């Protein structure tokens, strides 16, 4: 069964690129995009009981307006016990800040840190870690 992926990123150009890479990879049945962490958290909260509609993978940007990637992860930690599904989360960022990479590495719910732009090789790597 193919999986669902959510791209949480405020850059519309990057969203188009990421969605094209996701389609080309043929590893996912569905991709959904969110402009910031708040719209994604709201969507998760709205679908929490409907496991089928939840993503299998989240590709999360760090620097976004309204709710950034770290704030999203704080909220995710509080709702995680209510979610009856494992959701893999990877940071995908253009940030070169070492503290972002360190925070991602030390966060128990973040499986990795990928640099933009996302590649098919990145998706293959994620799939092999599944």
mmCIF file of N, CA and C in Angstrom:
data_model
loop_
_atom_site.group_PDB
_atom_site.id
_atom_site.type_symbol
_atom_site.label_atom_id
_atom_site.label_comp_id
_atom_site.label_asym_id
_atom_site.label_seq_id
_atom_site.Cartn_x
_atom_site.Cartn_y
_atom_site.Cartn_z
ATOM 1 N N UNK A 1 0.838 -1.199 0.000
ATOM 2 C CA UNK A 1 0.000 0.000 0.000
ATOM 3 C C UNK A 1 0.873 1.250 0.000
ATOM 4 N N UNK A 2 0.582 2.161 -0.913
ATOM 5 C CA UNK A 2 1.351 3.403 -0.965
ATOM 6 C C UNK A 2 0.917 4.325 0.166
ATOM 7 N N UNK A 3 1.764 5.259 0.473
ATOM 8 C CA UNK A 3 1.562 6.065 1.660
ATOM 9 C C UNK A 3 1.260 7.520 1.346
ATOM 10 N N UNK A 4 0.764 8.219 2.386
ATOM 11 C CA UNK A 4 0.451 9.638 2.277
ATOM 12 C C UNK A 4 1.604 10.451 2.847
ATOM 13 N N UNK A 5 1.896 11.553 2.176
ATOM 14 C CA UNK A 5 2.945 12.453 2.649
ATOM 15 C C UNK A 5 2.378 13.871 2.729
ATOM 16 N N UNK A 6 2.757 14.565 3.794
ATOM 17 C CA UNK A 6 2.403 15.974 3.947
ATOM 18 C C UNK A 6 3.677 16.794 3.847
ATOM 19 N N UNK A 7 3.610 17.869 3.051
ATOM 20 C CA UNK A 7 4.706 18.826 2.935
ATOM 21 C C UNK A 7 4.250 20.090 3.655
ATOM 22 N N UNK A 8 4.968 20.449 4.721
ATOM 23 C CA UNK A 8 4.616 21.645 5.489
ATOM 24 C C UNK A 8 5.716 22.669 5.240
ATOM 25 N N UNK A 9 5.403 23.657 4.394
ATOM 26 C CA UNK A 9 6.403 24.626 3.958
ATOM 27 C C UNK A 9 5.694 25.857 3.426
ATOM 28 N N UNK A 10 6.199 27.035 3.779
ATOM 29 C CA UNK A 10 5.541 28.271 3.362
ATOM 30 C C UNK A 10 5.941 28.737 1.964
ATOM 31 N N UNK A 11 6.899 28.093 1.336
ATOM 32 C CA UNK A 11 7.386 28.506 0.020
ATOM 33 C C UNK A 11 6.609 27.773 -1.082
ATOM 34 N N UNK A 12 5.755 28.511 -1.825
ATOM 35 C CA UNK A 12 4.919 27.845 -2.838
ATOM 36 C C UNK A 12 5.744 27.203 -3.962
ATOM 37 N N UNK A 13 6.881 27.817 -4.310
ATOM 38 C CA UNK A 13 7.745 27.247 -5.351
ATOM 39 C C UNK A 13 8.325 25.914 -4.865
ATOM 40 N N UNK A 14 8.792 25.904 -3.621
ATOM 41 C CA UNK A 14 9.345 24.664 -3.067
ATOM 42 C C UNK A 14 8.268 23.581 -2.988
ATOM 43 N N UNK A 15 7.047 23.972 -2.637
ATOM 44 C CA UNK A 15 5.958 22.988 -2.569
ATOM 45 C C UNK A 15 5.749 22.315 -3.926
ATOM 46 N N UNK A 16 5.802 23.110 -4.991
ATOM 47 C CA UNK A 16 5.646 22.555 -6.349
ATOM 48 C C UNK A 16 6.778 21.579 -6.639
ATOM 49 N N UNK A 17 8.019 21.986 -6.329
ATOM 50 C CA UNK A 17 9.183 21.129 -6.567
ATOM 51 C C UNK A 17 9.062 19.835 -5.756
ATOM 52 N N UNK A 18 8.739 19.969 -4.474
ATOM 53 C CA UNK A 18 8.627 18.794 -3.603
ATOM 54 C C UNK A 18 7.541 17.842 -4.116
ATOM 55 N N UNK A 19 6.401 18.397 -4.518
ATOM 56 C CA UNK A 19 5.314 17.552 -5.019
ATOM 57 C C UNK A 19 5.694 16.830 -6.312
ATOM 58 N N UNK A 20 6.463 17.496 -7.185
ATOM 59 C CA UNK A 20 6.934 16.852 -8.417
ATOM 60 C C UNK A 20 7.881 15.695 -8.085
ATOM 61 N N UNK A 21 8.783 15.912 -7.131
ATOM 62 C CA UNK A 21 9.724 14.859 -6.713
ATOM 63 C C UNK A 21 8.950 13.685 -6.103
ATOM 64 N N UNK A 22 7.958 14.005 -5.277
ATOM 65 C CA UNK A 22 7.135 12.968 -4.639
ATOM 66 C C UNK A 22 6.397 12.146 -5.707
ATOM 67 N N UNK A 23 5.814 12.831 -6.702
ATOM 68 C CA UNK A 23 5.107 12.123 -7.783
ATOM 69 C C UNK A 23 6.065 11.237 -8.574
ATOM 70 N N UNK A 24 7.240 11.793 -8.921
ATOM 71 C CA UNK A 24 8.229 11.038 -9.697
ATOM 72 C C UNK A 24 8.714 9.804 -8.955
ATOM 73 N N UNK A 25 8.775 9.883 -7.637
ATOM 74 C CA UNK A 25 9.287 8.760 -6.848
ATOM 75 C C UNK A 25 8.345 7.552 -6.907
ATOM 76 N N UNK A 26 7.062 7.824 -7.159
ATOM 77 C CA UNK A 26 6.025 6.792 -7.218
ATOM 78 C C UNK A 26 5.948 5.960 -5.937
ATOM 79 N N UNK A 27 6.350 6.547 -4.813
ATOM 80 C CA UNK A 27 6.318 5.839 -3.535
ATOM 81 C C UNK A 27 5.132 6.254 -2.665
ATOM 82 N N UNK A 28 4.418 7.281 -3.103
ATOM 83 C CA UNK A 28 3.325 7.805 -2.287
ATOM 84 C C UNK A 28 2.060 7.903 -3.117
ATOM 85 N N UNK A 29 0.929 7.563 -2.487
ATOM 86 C CA UNK A 29 -0.349 7.612 -3.190
ATOM 87 C C UNK A 29 -0.930 9.016 -3.159
ATOM 88 N N UNK A 30 -0.509 9.803 -2.174
ATOM 89 C CA UNK A 30 -1.121 11.110 -1.985
ATOM 90 C C UNK A 30 -0.147 12.064 -1.324
ATOM 91 N N UNK A 31 -0.143 13.312 -1.798
ATOM 92 C CA UNK A 31 0.675 14.354 -1.174
ATOM 93 C C UNK A 31 -0.218 15.557 -0.898
ATOM 94 N N UNK A 32 -0.073 16.110 0.286
ATOM 95 C CA UNK A 32 -0.856 17.278 0.659
ATOM 96 C C UNK A 32 0.111 18.343 1.160
ATOM 97 N N UNK A 33 -0.183 19.604 0.843
ATOM 98 C CA UNK A 33 0.702 20.692 1.246
ATOM 99 C C UNK A 33 0.020 21.641 2.224
ATOM 100 N N UNK A 34 0.816 22.153 3.148
ATOM 101 C CA UNK A 34 0.350 23.131 4.139
ATOM 102 C C UNK A 34 1.345 24.284 4.176
ATOM 103 N N UNK A 35 0.818 25.515 4.333
ATOM 104 C CA UNK A 35 1.663 26.710 4.296
ATOM 105 C C UNK A 35 2.392 26.996 5.602
ATOM 106 N N UNK A 36 1.918 26.400 6.708
ATOM 107 C CA UNK A 36 2.581 26.619 7.995
ATOM 108 C C UNK A 36 2.180 25.505 8.956
ATOM 109 N N UNK A 37 2.845 25.476 10.075
ATOM 110 C CA UNK A 37 2.593 24.428 11.056
ATOM 111 C C UNK A 37 1.190 24.454 11.624
ATOM 112 N N UNK A 38 0.595 25.652 11.734
ATOM 113 C CA UNK A 38 -0.729 25.754 12.336
ATOM 114 C C UNK A 38 -1.789 25.076 11.470
ATOM 115 N N UNK A 39 -1.767 25.316 10.164
ATOM 116 C CA UNK A 39 -2.773 24.673 9.303
ATOM 117 C C UNK A 39 -2.601 23.154 9.323
ATOM 118 N N UNK A 40 -1.352 22.692 9.428
ATOM 119 C CA UNK A 40 -1.102 21.246 9.480
ATOM 120 C C UNK A 40 -1.575 20.653 10.810
ATOM 121 N N UNK A 41 -1.284 21.341 11.925
ATOM 122 C CA UNK A 41 -1.737 20.856 13.244
ATOM 123 C C UNK A 41 -3.265 20.836 13.287
ATOM 124 N N UNK A 42 -3.889 21.889 12.748
ATOM 125 C CA UNK A 42 -5.355 21.936 12.708
ATOM 126 C C UNK A 42 -5.902 20.750 11.908
ATOM 127 N N UNK A 43 -5.259 20.434 10.783
ATOM 128 C CA UNK A 43 -5.687 19.293 9.962
ATOM 129 C C UNK A 43 -5.499 17.978 10.725
ATOM 130 N N UNK A 44 -4.362 17.846 11.423
ATOM 131 C CA UNK A 44 -4.130 16.635 12.231
ATOM 132 C C UNK A 44 -5.200 16.490 13.300
ATOM 133 N N UNK A 45 -5.466 17.580 14.016
ATOM 134 C CA UNK A 45 -6.492 17.552 15.063
ATOM 135 C C UNK A 45 -7.855 17.178 14.496
ATOM 136 N N UNK A 46 -8.168 17.680 13.310
ATOM 137 C CA UNK A 46 -9.454 17.406 12.692
ATOM 138 C C UNK A 46 -9.600 15.968 12.212
ATOM 139 N N UNK A 47 -8.464 15.302 11.975
ATOM 140 C CA UNK A 47 -8.507 13.957 11.410
ATOM 141 C C UNK A 47 -7.974 12.898 12.375
ATOM 142 N N UNK A 48 -7.757 13.296 13.620
ATOM 143 C CA UNK A 48 -7.095 12.436 14.604
ATOM 144 C C UNK A 48 -7.731 11.053 14.755
ATOM 145 N N UNK A 49 -9.042 10.983 14.656
ATOM 146 C CA UNK A 49 -9.744 9.705 14.816
ATOM 147 C C UNK A 49 -9.788 8.904 13.522
ATOM 148 N N UNK A 50 -9.572 9.570 12.393
ATOM 149 C CA UNK A 50 -9.625 8.924 11.087
ATOM 150 C C UNK A 50 -8.207 8.572 10.634
ATOM 151 N N UNK A 51 -7.698 7.459 11.134
ATOM 152 C CA UNK A 51 -6.315 7.050 10.886
ATOM 153 C C UNK A 51 -5.978 6.996 9.407
ATOM 154 N N UNK A 52 -6.945 6.603 8.587
ATOM 155 C CA UNK A 52 -6.719 6.498 7.140
ATOM 156 C C UNK A 52 -6.312 7.826 6.513
ATOM 157 N N UNK A 53 -6.841 8.928 7.032
ATOM 158 C CA UNK A 53 -6.580 10.221 6.409
ATOM 159 C C UNK A 53 -5.297 10.883 6.936
ATOM 160 N N UNK A 54 -4.710 10.300 7.974
ATOM 161 C CA UNK A 54 -3.483 10.863 8.530
ATOM 162 C C UNK A 54 -2.289 10.526 7.636
ATOM 163 N N UNK A 55 -1.268 11.392 7.653
ATOM 164 C CA UNK A 55 -0.094 11.112 6.819
ATOM 165 C C UNK A 55 0.763 9.995 7.419
ATOM 166 N N UNK A 56 1.520 9.348 6.551
ATOM 167 C CA UNK A 56 2.515 8.374 7.005
ATOM 168 C C UNK A 56 3.851 9.083 7.212
ATOM 169 N N UNK A 57 4.026 10.179 6.459
ATOM 170 C CA UNK A 57 5.279 10.924 6.471
ATOM 171 C C UNK A 57 4.980 12.412 6.440
ATOM 172 N N UNK A 58 5.719 13.171 7.252
ATOM 173 C CA UNK A 58 5.643 14.631 7.217
ATOM 174 C C UNK A 58 7.030 15.163 6.890
ATOM 175 N N UNK A 59 7.087 16.017 5.860
ATOM 176 C CA UNK A 59 8.314 16.728 5.496
ATOM 177 C C UNK A 59 8.126 18.158 5.973
ATOM 178 N N UNK A 60 8.854 18.527 7.006
ATOM 179 C CA UNK A 60 8.595 19.758 7.758
ATOM 180 C C UNK A 60 9.700 20.785 7.585
ATOM 181 N N UNK A 61 9.318 21.987 7.155
ATOM 182 C CA UNK A 61 10.253 23.113 7.087
ATOM 183 C C UNK A 61 10.386 23.701 8.494
ATOM 184 N N UNK A 62 11.464 24.415 8.736
ATOM 185 C CA UNK A 62 11.656 25.029 10.056
ATOM 186 C C UNK A 62 11.118 26.457 10.079
ATOM 187 N N UNK A 63 11.596 27.276 9.143
ATOM 188 C CA UNK A 63 11.273 28.710 9.170
ATOM 189 C C UNK A 63 10.015 29.009 8.371
ATOM 190 N N UNK A 64 8.915 29.222 9.117
ATOM 191 C CA UNK A 64 7.628 29.551 8.492
ATOM 192 C C UNK A 64 6.923 30.589 9.358
ATOM 193 N N UNK A 65 6.036 31.389 8.754
ATOM 194 C CA UNK A 65 5.249 32.324 9.558
ATOM 195 C C UNK A 65 4.154 31.580 10.326
ATOM 196 N N UNK A 66 3.518 32.265 11.251
ATOM 197 C CA UNK A 66 2.384 31.790 12.058
ATOM 198 C C UNK A 66 2.816 30.705 13.045
ATOM 199 N N UNK A 67 3.281 29.551 12.546
ATOM 200 C CA UNK A 67 3.802 28.494 13.420
ATOM 201 C C UNK A 67 4.963 27.820 12.684
ATOM 202 N N UNK A 68 6.170 27.949 13.255
ATOM 203 C CA UNK A 68 7.329 27.358 12.598
ATOM 204 C C UNK A 68 7.436 25.863 12.893
ATOM 205 N N UNK A 69 8.452 25.229 12.342
ATOM 206 C CA UNK A 69 8.618 23.791 12.492
ATOM 207 C C UNK A 69 8.801 23.341 13.928
ATOM 208 N N UNK A 70 9.516 24.136 14.723
ATOM 209 C CA UNK A 70 9.745 23.751 16.127
ATOM 210 C C UNK A 70 8.464 23.870 16.940
ATOM 211 N N UNK A 71 7.677 24.926 16.668
ATOM 212 C CA UNK A 71 6.390 25.073 17.360
ATOM 213 C C UNK A 71 5.438 23.939 16.951
ATOM 214 N N UNK A 72 5.500 23.558 15.670
ATOM 215 C CA UNK A 72 4.696 22.428 15.196
ATOM 216 C C UNK A 72 5.068 21.168 15.985
ATOM 217 N N UNK A 73 6.364 20.943 16.188
ATOM 218 C CA UNK A 73 6.810 19.746 16.909
ATOM 219 C C UNK A 73 6.367 19.777 18.370
ATOM 220 N N UNK A 74 6.335 20.980 18.978
ATOM 221 C CA UNK A 74 5.831 21.083 20.362
ATOM 222 C C UNK A 74 4.375 20.632 20.431
ATOM 223 N N UNK A 75 3.559 21.133 19.503
ATOM 224 C CA UNK A 75 2.135 20.756 19.461
ATOM 225 C C UNK A 75 1.982 19.270 19.140
ATOM 226 N N UNK A 76 2.809 18.796 18.237
ATOM 227 C CA UNK A 76 2.755 17.388 17.830
ATOM 228 C C UNK A 76 3.019 16.486 19.040
ATOM 229 N N UNK A 77 3.946 16.876 19.896
ATOM 230 C CA UNK A 77 4.265 16.097 21.088
ATOM 231 C C UNK A 77 3.043 15.965 21.993
ATOM 232 N N UNK A 78 2.226 17.023 22.075
ATOM 233 C CA UNK A 78 1.053 16.972 22.951
ATOM 234 C C UNK A 78 -0.076 16.132 22.358
ATOM 235 N N UNK A 79 -0.201 16.111 21.014
ATOM 236 C CA UNK A 79 -1.307 15.335 20.428
ATOM 237 C C UNK A 79 -0.884 13.913 20.022
ATOM 238 N N UNK A 80 0.401 13.651 20.016
ATOM 239 C CA UNK A 80 0.899 12.330 19.595
ATOM 240 C C UNK A 80 0.224 11.164 20.324
ATOM 241 N N UNK A 81 0.005 11.255 21.655
ATOM 242 C CA UNK A 81 -0.650 10.127 22.338
ATOM 243 C C UNK A 81 -2.069 9.837 21.833
ATOM 244 N N UNK A 82 -2.703 10.817 21.181
ATOM 245 C CA UNK A 82 -4.064 10.642 20.677
ATOM 246 C C UNK A 82 -4.090 10.023 19.278
ATOM 247 N N UNK A 83 -2.912 9.964 18.631
ATOM 248 C CA UNK A 83 -2.836 9.479 17.253
ATOM 249 C C UNK A 83 -2.500 7.991 17.262
ATOM 250 N N UNK A 84 -3.364 7.235 16.639
ATOM 251 C CA UNK A 84 -3.204 5.779 16.631
ATOM 252 C C UNK A 84 -2.500 5.321 15.355
ATOM 253 N N UNK A 85 -1.395 5.999 15.023
ATOM 254 C CA UNK A 85 -0.657 5.682 13.809
ATOM 255 C C UNK A 85 0.746 6.250 13.951
ATOM 256 N N UNK A 86 1.724 5.548 13.422
ATOM 257 C CA UNK A 86 3.077 6.098 13.446
ATOM 258 C C UNK A 86 3.225 7.058 12.271
ATOM 259 N N UNK A 87 3.654 8.275 12.567
ATOM 260 C CA UNK A 87 3.892 9.279 11.534
ATOM 261 C C UNK A 87 5.386 9.603 11.565
ATOM 262 N N UNK A 88 6.052 9.360 10.449
ATOM 263 C CA UNK A 88 7.477 9.664 10.346
ATOM 264 C C UNK A 88 7.640 11.145 10.040
ATOM 265 N N UNK A 89 8.544 11.816 10.748
ATOM 266 C CA UNK A 89 8.748 13.254 10.541
ATOM 267 C C UNK A 89 10.218 13.517 10.232
ATOM 268 N N UNK A 90 10.421 14.206 9.106
ATOM 269 C CA UNK A 90 11.759 14.645 8.705
ATOM 270 C C UNK A 90 11.737 16.152 8.526
ATOM 271 N N UNK A 91 12.790 16.802 8.991
ATOM 272 C CA UNK A 91 12.968 18.225 8.726
ATOM 273 C C UNK A 91 13.563 18.341 7.322
ATOM 274 N N UNK A 92 12.985 19.210 6.499
ATOM 275 C CA UNK A 92 13.556 19.523 5.192
ATOM 276 C C UNK A 92 13.700 21.029 5.172
ATOM 277 N N UNK A 93 14.949 21.508 5.197
ATOM 278 C CA UNK A 93 15.157 22.934 5.388
ATOM 279 C C UNK A 93 16.343 23.441 4.580
ATOM 280 N N UNK A 94 16.314 24.738 4.319
ATOM 281 C CA UNK A 94 17.466 25.389 3.694
ATOM 282 C C UNK A 94 18.337 26.043 4.770
ATOM 283 N N UNK A 95 17.943 25.891 6.015
ATOM 284 C CA UNK A 95 18.697 26.472 7.131
ATOM 285 C C UNK A 95 20.087 25.839 7.208
ATOM 286 N N UNK A 96 21.080 26.690 7.369
ATOM 287 C CA UNK A 96 22.439 26.166 7.544
ATOM 288 C C UNK A 96 22.872 26.300 9.001
ATOM 289 N N UNK A 97 21.934 26.731 9.843
ATOM 290 C CA UNK A 97 22.239 26.925 11.269
ATOM 291 C C UNK A 97 22.516 25.578 11.938
ATOM 292 N N UNK A 98 23.672 25.463 12.559
ATOM 293 C CA UNK A 98 24.050 24.220 13.219
ATOM 294 C C UNK A 98 23.083 23.871 14.350
ATOM 295 N N UNK A 99 22.554 24.898 15.049
ATOM 296 C CA UNK A 99 21.629 24.595 16.154
ATOM 297 C C UNK A 99 20.349 23.925 15.660
ATOM 298 N N UNK A 100 19.904 24.263 14.433
ATOM 299 C CA UNK A 100 18.727 23.587 13.866
ATOM 300 C C UNK A 100 19.028 22.112 13.630
ATOM 301 N N UNK A 101 20.199 21.839 13.068
ATOM 302 C CA UNK A 101 20.580 20.445 12.803
ATOM 303 C C UNK A 101 20.716 19.677 14.110
ATOM 304 N N UNK A 102 21.295 20.322 15.121
ATOM 305 C CA UNK A 102 21.474 19.673 16.427
ATOM 306 C C UNK A 102 20.119 19.414 17.086
ATOM 307 N N UNK A 103 19.220 20.420 17.035
ATOM 308 C CA UNK A 103 17.888 20.241 17.626
ATOM 309 C C UNK A 103 17.137 19.099 16.941
ATOM 310 N N UNK A 104 17.249 19.029 15.610
ATOM 311 C CA UNK A 104 16.574 17.959 14.864
ATOM 312 C C UNK A 104 17.147 16.602 15.265
ATOM 313 N N UNK A 105 18.454 16.539 15.396
ATOM 314 C CA UNK A 105 19.127 15.285 15.742
ATOM 315 C C UNK A 105 18.727 14.815 17.142
ATOM 316 N N UNK A 106 18.543 15.771 18.057
ATOM 317 C CA UNK A 106 18.248 15.430 19.446
ATOM 318 C C UNK A 106 16.760 15.276 19.747
ATOM 319 N N UNK A 107 15.907 15.626 18.784
ATOM 320 C CA UNK A 107 14.460 15.533 19.014
ATOM 321 C C UNK A 107 14.020 14.083 18.821
ATOM 322 N N UNK A 108 13.344 13.509 19.820
ATOM 323 C CA UNK A 108 12.976 12.084 19.733
ATOM 324 C C UNK A 108 11.993 11.749 18.607
ATOM 325 N N UNK A 109 11.221 12.720 18.127
ATOM 326 C CA UNK A 109 10.217 12.434 17.100
ATOM 327 C C UNK A 109 10.654 12.835 15.690
ATOM 328 N N UNK A 110 11.872 13.377 15.560
ATOM 329 C CA UNK A 110 12.374 13.757 14.237
ATOM 330 C C UNK A 110 13.396 12.707 13.811
ATOM 331 N N UNK A 111 13.144 12.091 12.660
ATOM 332 C CA UNK A 111 13.983 10.982 12.215
ATOM 333 C C UNK A 111 15.196 11.410 11.403
ATOM 334 N N UNK A 112 15.185 12.652 10.908
ATOM 335 C CA UNK A 112 16.333 13.087 10.121
ATOM 336 C C UNK A 112 16.200 14.530 9.678
ATOM 337 N N UNK A 113 17.304 15.041 9.135
ATOM 338 C CA UNK A 113 17.382 16.414 8.660
ATOM 339 C C UNK A 113 17.866 16.365 7.217
ATOM 340 N N UNK A 114 17.034 16.834 6.294
ATOM 341 C CA UNK A 114 17.389 16.841 4.880
ATOM 342 C C UNK A 114 17.515 18.287 4.410
ATOM 343 N N UNK A 115 18.483 18.531 3.540
ATOM 344 C CA UNK A 115 18.657 19.878 2.992
ATOM 345 C C UNK A 115 17.843 20.035 1.720
ATOM 346 N N UNK A 116 17.274 21.230 1.560
ATOM 347 C CA UNK A 116 16.525 21.528 0.338
ATOM 348 C C UNK A 116 17.510 21.668 -0.817
ATOM 349 N N UNK A 117 17.102 21.365 -2.029
ATOM 350 C CA UNK A 117 15.798 20.803 -2.388
ATOM 351 C C UNK A 117 15.760 19.295 -2.139
ATOM 352 N N UNK A 118 14.566 18.804 -1.906
ATOM 353 C CA UNK A 118 14.326 17.380 -1.701
ATOM 354 C C UNK A 118 14.631 16.641 -3.007
ATOM 355 N N UNK A 119 15.223 15.456 -2.899
ATOM 356 C CA UNK A 119 15.510 14.666 -4.100
ATOM 357 C C UNK A 119 14.829 13.302 -3.998
ATOM 358 N N UNK A 120 14.752 12.630 -5.127
ATOM 359 C CA UNK A 120 14.193 11.271 -5.128
ATOM 360 C C UNK A 120 15.062 10.378 -4.246
ATOM 361 N N UNK A 121 16.378 10.599 -4.276
ATOM 362 C CA UNK A 121 17.286 9.820 -3.415
ATOM 363 C C UNK A 121 16.929 10.002 -1.942
ATOM 364 N N UNK A 122 16.557 11.232 -1.561
ATOM 365 C CA UNK A 122 16.130 11.485 -0.159
ATOM 366 C C UNK A 122 14.918 10.627 0.170
ATOM 367 N N UNK A 123 13.940 10.577 -0.731
ATOM 368 C CA UNK A 123 12.721 9.806 -0.494
ATOM 369 C C UNK A 123 13.016 8.306 -0.421
ATOM 370 N N UNK A 124 13.928 7.851 -1.266
ATOM 371 C CA UNK A 124 14.327 6.437 -1.232
ATOM 372 C C UNK A 124 14.973 6.127 0.123
ATOM 373 N N UNK A 125 15.819 7.027 0.593
ATOM 374 C CA UNK A 125 16.479 6.864 1.893
ATOM 375 C C UNK A 125 15.438 6.800 3.012
ATOM 376 N N UNK A 126 14.460 7.704 2.978
ATOM 377 C CA UNK A 126 13.388 7.718 3.982
ATOM 378 C C UNK A 126 12.621 6.394 3.935
ATOM 379 N N UNK A 127 12.276 5.951 2.733
ATOM 380 C CA UNK A 127 11.505 4.716 2.567
ATOM 381 C C UNK A 127 12.285 3.515 3.087
ATOM 382 N N UNK A 128 13.587 3.522 2.917
ATOM 383 C CA UNK A 128 14.393 2.382 3.378
ATOM 384 C C UNK A 128 14.523 2.359 4.885
ATOM 385 N N UNK A 129 14.302 3.500 5.546
ATOM 386 C CA UNK A 129 14.350 3.565 7.008
ATOM 387 C C UNK A 129 13.017 3.207 7.643
ATOM 388 N N UNK A 130 12.012 3.079 6.820
ATOM 389 C CA UNK A 130 10.654 2.814 7.308
ATOM 390 C C UNK A 130 10.555 1.414 7.889
#
